[in-house]
Structures are given as structure tokens and as C-alpha cells.
Amino acid sequence: MRNPATQSYSPLYFLASLGAGGLVVTFFMWLYFWVPHPDQPVPVFEDIARALTTAGLLKTATIYGALAGIALFAVLNLKALLWNLRELARFRKTAAYETLRNSNAETQLAAMPLALAMSVNMGFILGMVFVPGLWSVVEYLFPLALAVFLLIGVATLRLLGRFLGRALGKGGFDCAANTSFAQVLPAFALAMAGVGMSAPAALSANATTAGIALILASFFLVAATLWAAIAMVLGLRAMLEHGANAETAPTLLIGIPLITVLGILVMRLNHGLHVHFGGHGTPADTLMLTTRLVAAQVAFALFGLAVLARQGYAARFIFGRETSVGSYALVCPGVAMSVMLHFWINKGLVGAGIIAKYGVAYWGLSGVAIALQLAMIALVFVLNRRHFRTAPAGAVPAE
């Protein structure tokens, strides 16, 4: 018995793990913004337990729903990650792997460190919400987290360095075939490592730890931004001449999750600068930052969805007979926009006093974020069924 994912494995299947990890973050947003946590910047087990003792029926259901969602999608994240690591080890022994390593598609290998960084970030969420007393030892964990994320970032830089060394040293990069934003994937991986490093900058009470984290995260912020800009320009130029590739068209939305990750990174750095180094921002600064980030995401969404609609992507690869691993690239944009909307609403609009927390406007806008979250949950289950459902050994999936 085999499934489409096993029959035609690609490193892009790491995006299945990434999407599930992103959904863990969307459920953590419920706790982060709706559970009081006065003693530290993020909610931990003790805050959640205290909230449950005084919460009404609706809030209790919301908290338990968040915890259940975090647990469920953490399991799916780790299951997909372990499956991918096993399949990638097998894939490395094939001729197809050597072909990939010497083509434009070599940057697909960055999906592995990207997924690893997401899983490490998710691990900290699991620790905060399910492990009592974790915050009392968190200062010992921050240096370990920095080391792990630095290793993931260095691994991504090595992948990108080999790709650039081959392409610039010997040539052979096919610009005509670069008709998507697929080459932005390494920037996404660099950004995910960077946002992990930025957590100690925002959360650590030790100025030295926060300072080291701030410097390292800033490097990966700049590196990710530079490579994303270069890759997007190259991809857009090729698409204007040859049109967008149908199977990789979902990458046109990759700017949305990249903006969310880099936006959270910047907000964490700003918080660390405020706490330790005298960099005092204002609610107006946060309002304008989050508003511009959401505006950029909306622009990417309009651009990408217009192309996908013109190509009939959903009818072919989501609801039709064809399967494409690139479909998993559709999960992250919806997840990322949901997360950024929560930050815009709570840190931007509420923080600046434009709307009242828990008012009609607040829940109306939060409803948009939740609707995106629910849509991505449905998409994950649809894609997992299409790609990982076993079929008789003789059956061949539509490609």
C-alpha cells in the first residue's frame, strides 16, 4: 500500500509539518491575547490554570479549545516531520536527489531547516502551556534555544551557499524556468531561525542573553530580507516573460508568511530594546508597523490569488484529480495572516485606543482571523487525505 506522497517524494512535503506547526501558533494566539499573564510577557501553565478557576462557560470552552488545538496539531507536526526526515534519508540515495541538487529546485532542501525551526518554536509553546513551573528555569533554556536556532540558521546558510556557489561558479541556473517565488524558500527558513533567536531578546530578564539574541536575530532578519528581495525580483521578471508555473503558483503567496515571521521578529526586538537598552517605542509606532505589515500581506494576497484563480488552481489540485506537493504552500499564508491579524488587532488597534478590547469591532475583526484559521484547518485535512491516503500498490495518482 502506497500513497501519492511516498510515490513521488519531494522535500517540499516538509511544508505539511510546517503548516501543522503554524496552526499550533494560531491556537496559542487565543491564549496569548485572551488569557491574562501579568507576571511575564507570555501566558504559561499557571496563568492558564488560574484563568480556568474564574472563567465563565464560553471562556473555559475557548481555553480548552486552544489547548486541544495545540495538542492535536503538535502531534500532526511531529508526525509529518519524522515521516519527512525518514523519506528524505531515502531520497538522498536516489538519482532524483542528484538531479535536484544540480537544478533550480535545489533550494527546496531549505524546507527541512524551515520545518525544524517551526517545530522547535512549537516545542516552546508546548512547554509554556503544558509544563508547570517552566518559567522558573526559562533563563537556562534561552542559551540552549539560541544554540539550536543558530545551528538551523547556519544549516540554511550552507544550503544557500552551495546553491549560489554552483549557480554563480558554474552557471546553469535556468532563469526561464524560474517562473514562481520558489527561490524565496531559503529566506523563509532564515527568517524562521531568526524569529526563534529573537524570543530571548524579548523574553529574557538577562541583558547579556537578550543582547546576544538581538544581534543574532538582526543578522538573520537582514539576510532573509536581502535574499527574499533578490529572489522575488528574479521570479517576477521570469513570470512577466513566461507566465507563472501552475504547480508552483502557490509560492506567489510566500510573502505573507515571510512578512508575519519578520514582523514578529521586529516586534520582539523592539520589546527587548525597550526592556534592556532604552529603546522606547510608542503605541503609535506599533500601530503603524502592524498596519503596514497587514497592508503588505493584503497586497500579496490580491496578487497571488488573482494568478491562482486565473489558472484554476483549486479546481485542479485541491478539488480535482491532480495532486501537487506545492498545494501545501497554501496553508502558511492563511495561517500567517490569521496570526498577524491578531497582532494588528491587539497590539495595534487596541494598543493605540482605536477600538476597545472585547467590543463589537474587536470581535468582528477577530472573527476574520478565526475564519482564516478554520479554513486552513480544513485545508490541512483535505491535503493530508489527498496526499497521504494509502491506495493499492498498483494505483497511480493523477499527476
CSV table of C-alpha atoms in Angstrom, one decimal:
chain,number,residue,atom,x,y,z
A,1,MET,CA,0.0,0.0,0.0
A,2,ARG,CA,1.4,3.4,-1.0
A,3,ASN,CA,0.3,7.0,-1.1
A,4,PRO,CA,1.0,9.8,-3.5
A,5,ALA,CA,3.5,11.4,-1.1
A,6,THR,CA,5.6,8.3,-0.9
A,7,GLN,CA,5.4,7.5,-4.6
A,8,SER,CA,6.6,10.9,-5.7
A,9,TYR,CA,8.5,12.3,-2.6
A,10,SER,CA,9.7,15.9,-2.6
A,11,PRO,CA,11.4,17.9,0.1
A,12,LEU,CA,8.5,20.3,-0.2
A,13,TYR,CA,6.5,17.8,1.9
A,14,PHE,CA,8.2,19.3,4.9
A,15,LEU,CA,5.6,22.1,4.3
A,16,ALA,CA,3.0,19.6,5.7
A,17,SER,CA,4.8,19.7,9.0
A,18,LEU,CA,5.3,23.5,8.8
A,19,GLY,CA,1.6,24.1,8.2
A,20,ALA,CA,0.6,22.0,11.2
A,21,GLY,CA,3.1,23.8,13.4
A,22,GLY,CA,1.7,27.1,12.2
A,23,LEU,CA,-1.8,26.1,13.3
A,24,VAL,CA,-0.4,25.4,16.8
A,25,VAL,CA,0.7,29.1,16.8
A,26,THR,CA,-2.9,30.2,15.8
A,27,PHE,CA,-4.3,28.4,18.8
A,28,PHE,CA,-1.6,29.9,21.0
A,29,MET,CA,-2.8,33.3,19.9
A,30,TRP,CA,-6.1,32.6,21.7
A,31,LEU,CA,-4.2,32.1,25.0
A,32,TYR,CA,-1.7,34.9,24.3
A,33,PHE,CA,-4.3,37.6,23.8
A,34,TRP,CA,-7.3,36.3,25.9
A,35,VAL,CA,-5.6,34.9,29.0
A,36,PRO,CA,-4.2,37.4,31.4
A,37,HIS,CA,-0.5,36.9,32.1
A,38,PRO,CA,0.7,39.8,34.4
A,39,ASP,CA,3.9,38.2,35.6
A,40,GLN,CA,5.7,37.5,32.3
A,41,PRO,CA,5.3,38.5,28.6
A,42,VAL,CA,3.6,35.3,27.6
A,43,PRO,CA,0.9,33.0,29.2
A,44,VAL,CA,2.3,29.9,30.9
A,45,PHE,CA,0.7,26.9,32.6
A,46,GLU,CA,0.0,28.8,35.9
A,47,ASP,CA,-1.8,31.6,34.1
A,48,ILE,CA,-4.0,29.2,32.2
A,49,ALA,CA,-4.8,27.2,35.3
A,50,ARG,CA,-5.7,30.5,37.2
A,51,ALA,CA,-7.9,31.7,34.3
A,52,LEU,CA,-9.8,28.4,34.3
A,53,THR,CA,-10.8,28.8,38.0
A,54,THR,CA,-12.6,32.1,37.3
A,55,ALA,CA,-13.6,31.8,33.7
A,56,GLY,CA,-17.2,31.6,32.5
A,57,LEU,CA,-18.5,28.8,30.3
A,58,LEU,CA,-17.5,30.5,27.0
A,59,LYS,CA,-14.0,31.4,28.1
A,60,THR,CA,-13.5,28.0,29.6
A,61,ALA,CA,-14.5,26.4,26.3
A,62,THR,CA,-12.2,28.7,24.4
A,63,ILE,CA,-9.2,27.9,26.6
A,64,TYR,CA,-9.8,24.1,26.4
A,65,GLY,CA,-10.3,24.5,22.6
A,66,ALA,CA,-7.0,26.2,22.4
A,67,LEU,CA,-5.2,23.6,24.4
A,68,ALA,CA,-6.8,20.8,22.3
A,69,GLY,CA,-5.9,22.5,19.1
A,70,ILE,CA,-2.3,23.0,20.2
A,71,ALA,CA,-2.0,19.3,21.2
A,72,LEU,CA,-3.6,18.0,18.0
A,73,PHE,CA,-1.6,20.0,15.6
A,74,ALA,CA,1.6,19.4,17.5
A,75,VAL,CA,1.1,15.7,17.0
A,76,LEU,CA,0.5,16.2,13.3
A,77,ASN,CA,3.5,18.5,13.1
A,78,LEU,CA,5.9,15.9,14.7
A,79,LYS,CA,4.3,13.0,12.8
A,80,ALA,CA,4.9,14.8,9.4
A,81,LEU,CA,8.4,15.9,10.5
A,82,LEU,CA,9.5,12.4,11.4
A,83,TRP,CA,8.0,11.0,8.2
A,84,ASN,CA,9.8,13.6,6.1
A,85,LEU,CA,13.2,13.0,7.8
A,86,ARG,CA,12.8,9.3,7.0
A,87,GLU,CA,11.8,9.8,3.4
A,88,LEU,CA,14.5,12.4,2.8
A,89,ALA,CA,17.1,10.0,4.0
A,90,ARG,CA,15.8,7.5,1.4
A,91,PHE,CA,15.5,10.2,-1.2
A,92,ARG,CA,19.2,11.2,-0.8
A,93,LYS,CA,20.2,7.7,-2.1
A,94,THR,CA,18.4,8.2,-5.4
A,95,ALA,CA,19.4,9.6,-8.8
A,96,ALA,CA,16.5,12.1,-8.4
A,97,TYR,CA,18.2,13.7,-5.5
A,98,GLU,CA,21.4,14.3,-7.5
A,99,THR,CA,19.2,15.8,-10.3
A,100,LEU,CA,17.5,18.1,-7.7
A,101,ARG,CA,20.9,19.2,-6.3
A,102,ASN,CA,22.0,20.4,-9.7
A,103,SER,CA,18.9,22.2,-10.7
A,104,ASN,CA,16.8,25.3,-9.7
A,105,ALA,CA,14.9,23.0,-7.3
A,106,GLU,CA,18.0,22.6,-5.0
A,107,THR,CA,16.6,25.4,-2.8
A,108,GLN,CA,13.6,23.1,-2.0
A,109,LEU,CA,16.0,21.5,0.5
A,110,ALA,CA,15.6,24.6,2.7
A,111,ALA,CA,12.1,23.3,3.6
A,112,MET,CA,13.9,20.9,6.1
A,113,PRO,CA,15.5,23.6,8.3
A,114,LEU,CA,12.4,25.7,7.9
A,115,ALA,CA,10.2,22.9,9.3
A,116,LEU,CA,12.8,22.1,12.0
A,117,ALA,CA,12.8,25.7,13.2
A,118,MET,CA,9.0,25.7,13.3
A,119,SER,CA,9.0,22.5,15.4
A,120,VAL,CA,11.5,24.0,17.9
A,121,ASN,CA,9.3,27.1,18.2
A,122,MET,CA,6.3,24.8,18.7
A,123,GLY,CA,8.2,22.9,21.4
A,124,PHE,CA,8.5,26.1,23.4
A,125,ILE,CA,4.7,26.7,23.1
A,126,LEU,CA,4.1,23.2,24.3
A,127,GLY,CA,6.4,23.7,27.3
A,128,MET,CA,4.8,27.0,28.3
A,129,VAL,CA,1.2,25.8,28.2
A,130,PHE,CA,1.6,22.2,29.5
A,131,VAL,CA,4.6,22.2,31.8
A,132,PRO,CA,4.1,23.6,35.3
A,133,GLY,CA,7.0,25.8,36.6
A,134,LEU,CA,8.8,26.1,33.3
A,135,TRP,CA,9.2,29.8,33.6
A,136,SER,CA,11.3,29.4,36.7
A,137,VAL,CA,14.0,27.7,34.7
A,138,VAL,CA,13.5,29.5,31.4
A,139,GLU,CA,16.7,31.6,31.7
A,140,TYR,CA,18.7,28.3,31.5
A,141,LEU,CA,16.7,27.3,28.4
A,142,PHE,CA,17.3,30.5,26.4
A,143,PRO,CA,21.0,29.9,25.7
A,144,LEU,CA,20.2,26.4,24.5
A,145,ALA,CA,17.4,27.7,22.3
A,146,LEU,CA,19.8,30.2,20.8
A,147,ALA,CA,22.3,27.5,20.0
A,148,VAL,CA,19.7,25.3,18.4
A,149,PHE,CA,18.3,28.1,16.2
A,150,LEU,CA,21.8,29.2,15.3
A,151,LEU,CA,22.6,25.6,14.1
A,152,ILE,CA,19.4,25.6,12.0
A,153,GLY,CA,20.3,29.1,10.6
A,154,VAL,CA,23.8,28.0,9.7
A,155,ALA,CA,22.5,24.9,8.0
A,156,THR,CA,20.2,27.1,5.9
A,157,LEU,CA,23.1,29.4,5.0
A,158,ARG,CA,25.2,26.4,4.0
A,159,LEU,CA,22.4,25.1,1.7
A,160,LEU,CA,22.1,28.6,0.2
A,161,GLY,CA,25.8,28.9,-0.1
A,162,ARG,CA,26.2,25.6,-2.0
A,163,PHE,CA,23.3,26.7,-4.4
A,164,LEU,CA,24.9,30.1,-5.1
A,165,GLY,CA,28.4,28.6,-5.4
A,166,ARG,CA,27.2,26.2,-8.0
A,167,ALA,CA,25.0,28.7,-9.9
A,168,LEU,CA,27.5,31.6,-9.8
A,169,GLY,CA,30.6,29.5,-10.1
A,170,LYS,CA,29.5,27.2,-13.0
A,171,GLY,CA,26.3,28.8,-14.2
A,172,GLY,CA,23.3,26.6,-15.1
A,173,PHE,CA,20.6,28.4,-13.3
A,174,ASP,CA,17.6,28.3,-15.6
A,175,CYS,CA,16.1,31.8,-15.4
A,176,ALA,CA,13.3,30.9,-17.9
A,177,ALA,CA,12.1,28.1,-15.6
A,178,ASN,CA,12.2,30.3,-12.5
A,179,THR,CA,8.5,31.3,-13.0
A,180,SER,CA,7.4,31.5,-9.4
A,181,PHE,CA,8.7,32.7,-6.0
A,182,ALA,CA,10.0,29.2,-5.1
A,183,GLN,CA,13.5,30.6,-4.7
A,184,VAL,CA,12.3,32.7,-1.7
A,185,LEU,CA,12.1,29.5,0.4
A,186,PRO,CA,15.6,29.9,1.9
A,187,ALA,CA,14.7,33.4,3.0
A,188,PHE,CA,11.7,31.9,4.8
A,189,ALA,CA,13.9,29.4,6.5
A,190,LEU,CA,16.4,32.1,7.6
A,191,ALA,CA,13.5,34.2,8.9
A,192,MET,CA,12.1,31.3,10.9
A,193,ALA,CA,15.5,30.7,12.5
A,194,GLY,CA,15.8,34.4,13.2
A,195,VAL,CA,12.4,34.7,14.9
A,196,GLY,CA,13.3,31.8,17.2
A,197,MET,CA,16.5,33.7,18.2
A,198,SER,CA,14.5,36.8,18.8
A,199,ALA,CA,12.5,35.2,21.6
A,200,PRO,CA,15.2,35.5,24.2
A,201,ALA,CA,15.7,39.1,23.1
A,202,ALA,CA,12.1,39.8,24.1
A,203,LEU,CA,11.6,37.4,27.0
A,204,SER,CA,14.9,37.1,28.8
A,205,ALA,CA,15.5,39.1,32.0
A,206,ASN,CA,19.2,38.8,31.4
A,207,ALA,CA,20.6,41.8,29.4
A,208,THR,CA,23.5,39.7,28.1
A,209,THR,CA,21.3,36.9,26.8
A,210,ALA,CA,18.9,39.5,25.3
A,211,GLY,CA,21.7,41.4,23.7
A,212,ILE,CA,23.3,38.3,22.0
A,213,ALA,CA,19.8,37.2,20.8
A,214,LEU,CA,19.2,40.7,19.5
A,215,ILE,CA,22.4,40.7,17.4
A,216,LEU,CA,22.0,37.2,16.0
A,217,ALA,CA,18.3,37.7,15.2
A,218,SER,CA,19.2,41.0,13.5
A,219,PHE,CA,21.7,39.2,11.2
A,220,PHE,CA,19.1,36.7,10.1
A,221,LEU,CA,16.5,39.4,9.7
A,222,VAL,CA,18.8,41.2,7.2
A,223,ALA,CA,19.9,38.1,5.4
A,224,ALA,CA,16.3,36.9,4.9
A,225,THR,CA,15.2,40.3,3.7
A,226,LEU,CA,18.0,40.6,1.2
A,227,TRP,CA,17.6,37.1,-0.3
A,228,ALA,CA,13.8,37.4,-0.4
A,229,ALA,CA,14.1,40.7,-2.4
A,230,ILE,CA,16.6,39.2,-4.8
A,231,ALA,CA,14.6,36.0,-5.4
A,232,MET,CA,11.3,37.9,-5.9
A,233,VAL,CA,12.8,40.2,-8.4
A,234,LEU,CA,14.2,37.3,-10.4
A,235,GLY,CA,11.0,35.3,-10.2
A,236,LEU,CA,8.8,38.3,-11.2
A,237,ARG,CA,11.0,39.0,-14.2
A,238,ALA,CA,10.7,35.4,-15.4
A,239,MET,CA,6.9,35.3,-14.8
A,240,LEU,CA,6.4,38.5,-16.8
A,241,GLU,CA,8.1,36.9,-19.8
A,242,HIS,CA,6.9,33.3,-19.5
A,243,GLY,CA,3.9,33.3,-17.2
A,244,ALA,CA,3.6,31.7,-13.7
A,245,ASN,CA,4.2,27.9,-13.4
A,246,ALA,CA,0.8,26.4,-12.5
A,247,GLU,CA,2.1,23.8,-9.9
A,248,THR,CA,4.4,26.3,-8.1
A,249,ALA,CA,1.9,29.2,-8.3
A,250,PRO,CA,1.1,29.0,-4.5
A,251,THR,CA,4.6,30.3,-3.9
A,252,LEU,CA,3.3,33.7,-5.1
A,253,LEU,CA,1.7,33.9,-1.6
A,254,ILE,CA,5.0,33.2,0.3
A,255,GLY,CA,5.4,36.9,1.0
A,256,ILE,CA,2.5,36.6,3.5
A,257,PRO,CA,4.1,34.2,6.0
A,258,LEU,CA,7.5,35.8,5.5
A,259,ILE,CA,6.0,39.2,6.5
A,260,THR,CA,4.4,37.7,9.6
A,261,VAL,CA,7.6,35.9,10.7
A,262,LEU,CA,9.8,39.0,10.1
A,263,GLY,CA,7.1,41.3,11.7
A,264,ILE,CA,7.1,39.2,14.9
A,265,LEU,CA,10.9,39.2,14.8
A,266,VAL,CA,10.9,43.0,14.7
A,267,MET,CA,8.3,43.4,17.4
A,268,ARG,CA,10.3,41.1,19.7
A,269,LEU,CA,13.5,43.1,19.0
A,270,ASN,CA,11.7,46.3,19.8
A,271,HIS,CA,10.4,44.9,23.1
A,272,GLY,CA,13.9,43.7,24.0
A,273,LEU,CA,15.3,47.2,23.2
A,274,HIS,CA,12.6,48.7,25.4
A,275,VAL,CA,13.2,46.5,28.4
A,276,HIS,CA,17.0,46.4,28.4
A,277,PHE,CA,18.5,49.1,26.2
A,278,GLY,CA,16.4,52.2,26.4
A,279,GLY,CA,14.7,51.9,23.1
A,280,HIS,CA,11.2,53.1,24.0
A,281,GLY,CA,8.6,52.8,21.2
A,282,THR,CA,5.1,54.2,21.4
A,283,PRO,CA,1.7,52.6,20.7
A,284,ALA,CA,1.6,54.7,17.6
A,285,ASP,CA,4.8,53.1,16.4
A,286,THR,CA,3.3,49.6,16.9
A,287,LEU,CA,0.1,50.6,15.2
A,288,MET,CA,1.9,51.8,12.1
A,289,LEU,CA,4.2,48.8,12.0
A,290,THR,CA,1.4,46.3,12.2
A,291,THR,CA,-0.9,48.2,9.8
A,292,ARG,CA,1.9,48.3,7.2
A,293,LEU,CA,2.6,44.6,7.6
A,294,VAL,CA,-1.1,43.7,7.2
A,295,ALA,CA,-1.3,46.1,4.2
A,296,ALA,CA,1.6,44.3,2.5
A,297,GLN,CA,0.1,40.9,3.2
A,298,VAL,CA,-3.2,42.0,1.6
A,299,ALA,CA,-1.3,43.2,-1.5
A,300,PHE,CA,0.5,39.9,-1.7
A,301,ALA,CA,-2.8,38.1,-1.3
A,302,LEU,CA,-4.5,40.1,-4.1
A,303,PHE,CA,-1.6,39.4,-6.4
A,304,GLY,CA,-1.2,35.7,-5.7
A,305,LEU,CA,-4.9,34.8,-5.6
A,306,ALA,CA,-5.6,36.6,-8.9
A,307,VAL,CA,-3.0,34.4,-10.6
A,308,LEU,CA,-4.3,31.2,-8.8
A,309,ALA,CA,-7.8,32.0,-9.9
A,310,ARG,CA,-6.8,32.7,-13.5
A,311,GLN,CA,-5.1,29.3,-13.6
A,312,GLY,CA,-7.9,27.4,-11.9
A,313,TYR,CA,-5.5,26.1,-9.3
A,314,ALA,CA,-8.1,25.0,-6.8
A,315,ALA,CA,-10.2,23.1,-9.3
A,316,ARG,CA,-7.1,21.2,-10.5
A,317,PHE,CA,-5.1,20.5,-7.4
A,318,ILE,CA,-7.4,20.9,-4.4
A,319,PHE,CA,-10.7,19.5,-5.6
A,320,GLY,CA,-9.8,17.9,-8.9
A,321,ARG,CA,-8.0,14.8,-9.9
A,322,GLU,CA,-4.4,16.2,-9.9
A,323,THR,CA,-2.1,16.3,-6.9
A,324,SER,CA,0.8,18.7,-6.3
A,325,VAL,CA,3.0,18.9,-3.3
A,326,GLY,CA,3.0,22.7,-3.9
A,327,SER,CA,-0.5,22.8,-2.5
A,328,TYR,CA,0.9,22.7,1.0
A,329,ALA,CA,2.3,26.2,0.3
A,330,LEU,CA,-1.3,27.5,0.5
A,331,VAL,CA,-1.5,26.7,4.2
A,332,CYS,CA,1.1,29.0,5.6
A,333,PRO,CA,-0.3,32.2,4.0
A,334,GLY,CA,-3.7,31.7,5.6
A,335,VAL,CA,-2.1,30.8,9.0
A,336,ALA,CA,0.3,33.7,8.8
A,337,MET,CA,-2.4,36.3,8.0
A,338,SER,CA,-4.5,35.0,10.9
A,339,VAL,CA,-1.6,35.4,13.3
A,340,MET,CA,-0.7,38.9,12.0
A,341,LEU,CA,-4.4,40.0,12.3
A,342,HIS,CA,-4.3,39.1,15.9
A,343,PHE,CA,-1.2,41.2,16.5
A,344,TRP,CA,-2.7,44.1,14.4
A,345,ILE,CA,-6.0,44.0,16.4
A,346,ASN,CA,-4.5,43.6,19.9
A,347,LYS,CA,-1.1,45.3,19.7
A,348,GLY,CA,-2.0,47.9,17.1
A,349,LEU,CA,-5.7,48.9,17.2
A,350,VAL,CA,-6.4,48.2,20.9
A,351,GLY,CA,-2.9,49.4,22.0
A,352,ALA,CA,-3.5,52.7,20.3
A,353,GLY,CA,-7.0,53.1,21.6
A,354,ILE,CA,-8.8,52.9,18.2
A,355,ILE,CA,-11.0,50.0,19.3
A,356,ALA,CA,-12.0,48.6,22.7
A,357,LYS,CA,-10.9,45.2,23.6
A,358,TYR,CA,-13.8,42.7,23.5
A,359,GLY,CA,-16.1,45.2,21.9
A,360,VAL,CA,-18.1,44.7,18.7
A,361,ALA,CA,-15.4,45.9,16.4
A,362,TYR,CA,-12.8,43.8,18.2
A,363,TRP,CA,-14.8,40.5,17.8
A,364,GLY,CA,-15.7,41.4,14.2
A,365,LEU,CA,-12.1,41.7,13.2
A,366,SER,CA,-11.0,38.8,15.4
A,367,GLY,CA,-13.7,36.7,13.6
A,368,VAL,CA,-11.8,37.3,10.3
A,369,ALA,CA,-8.6,35.8,11.9
A,370,ILE,CA,-10.5,32.9,13.3
A,371,ALA,CA,-12.3,32.2,9.9
A,372,LEU,CA,-8.9,32.1,8.2
A,373,GLN,CA,-7.7,29.7,10.9
A,374,LEU,CA,-10.6,27.4,10.4
A,375,ALA,CA,-10.2,27.5,6.7
A,376,MET,CA,-6.6,26.4,7.0
A,377,ILE,CA,-7.5,23.6,9.3
A,378,ALA,CA,-9.9,22.3,6.7
A,379,LEU,CA,-7.3,22.7,4.0
A,380,VAL,CA,-4.7,20.7,6.0
A,381,PHE,CA,-7.1,17.8,6.4
A,382,VAL,CA,-8.1,17.9,2.7
A,383,LEU,CA,-4.5,17.9,1.6
A,384,ASN,CA,-3.4,15.2,4.1
A,385,ARG,CA,-6.2,13.0,2.8
A,386,ARG,CA,-5.3,13.6,-0.8
A,387,HIS,CA,-1.5,13.1,-0.4
A,388,PHE,CA,-1.2,10.6,2.5
A,389,ARG,CA,-4.2,8.3,1.9
A,390,THR,CA,-3.0,4.8,1.1
A,391,ALA,CA,-4.0,3.2,-2.2
A,392,PRO,CA,-3.5,-0.2,-3.7
A,393,ALA,CA,0.1,-0.7,-4.8
A,394,GLY,CA,-0.9,-0.8,-8.5
A,395,ALA,CA,-2.8,2.5,-8.4
A,396,VAL,CA,-1.0,5.6,-9.8
A,397,PRO,CA,-2.1,9.1,-8.6
A,398,ALA,CA,-3.0,11.7,-11.1
A,399,GLU,CA,0.0,14.0,-11.6
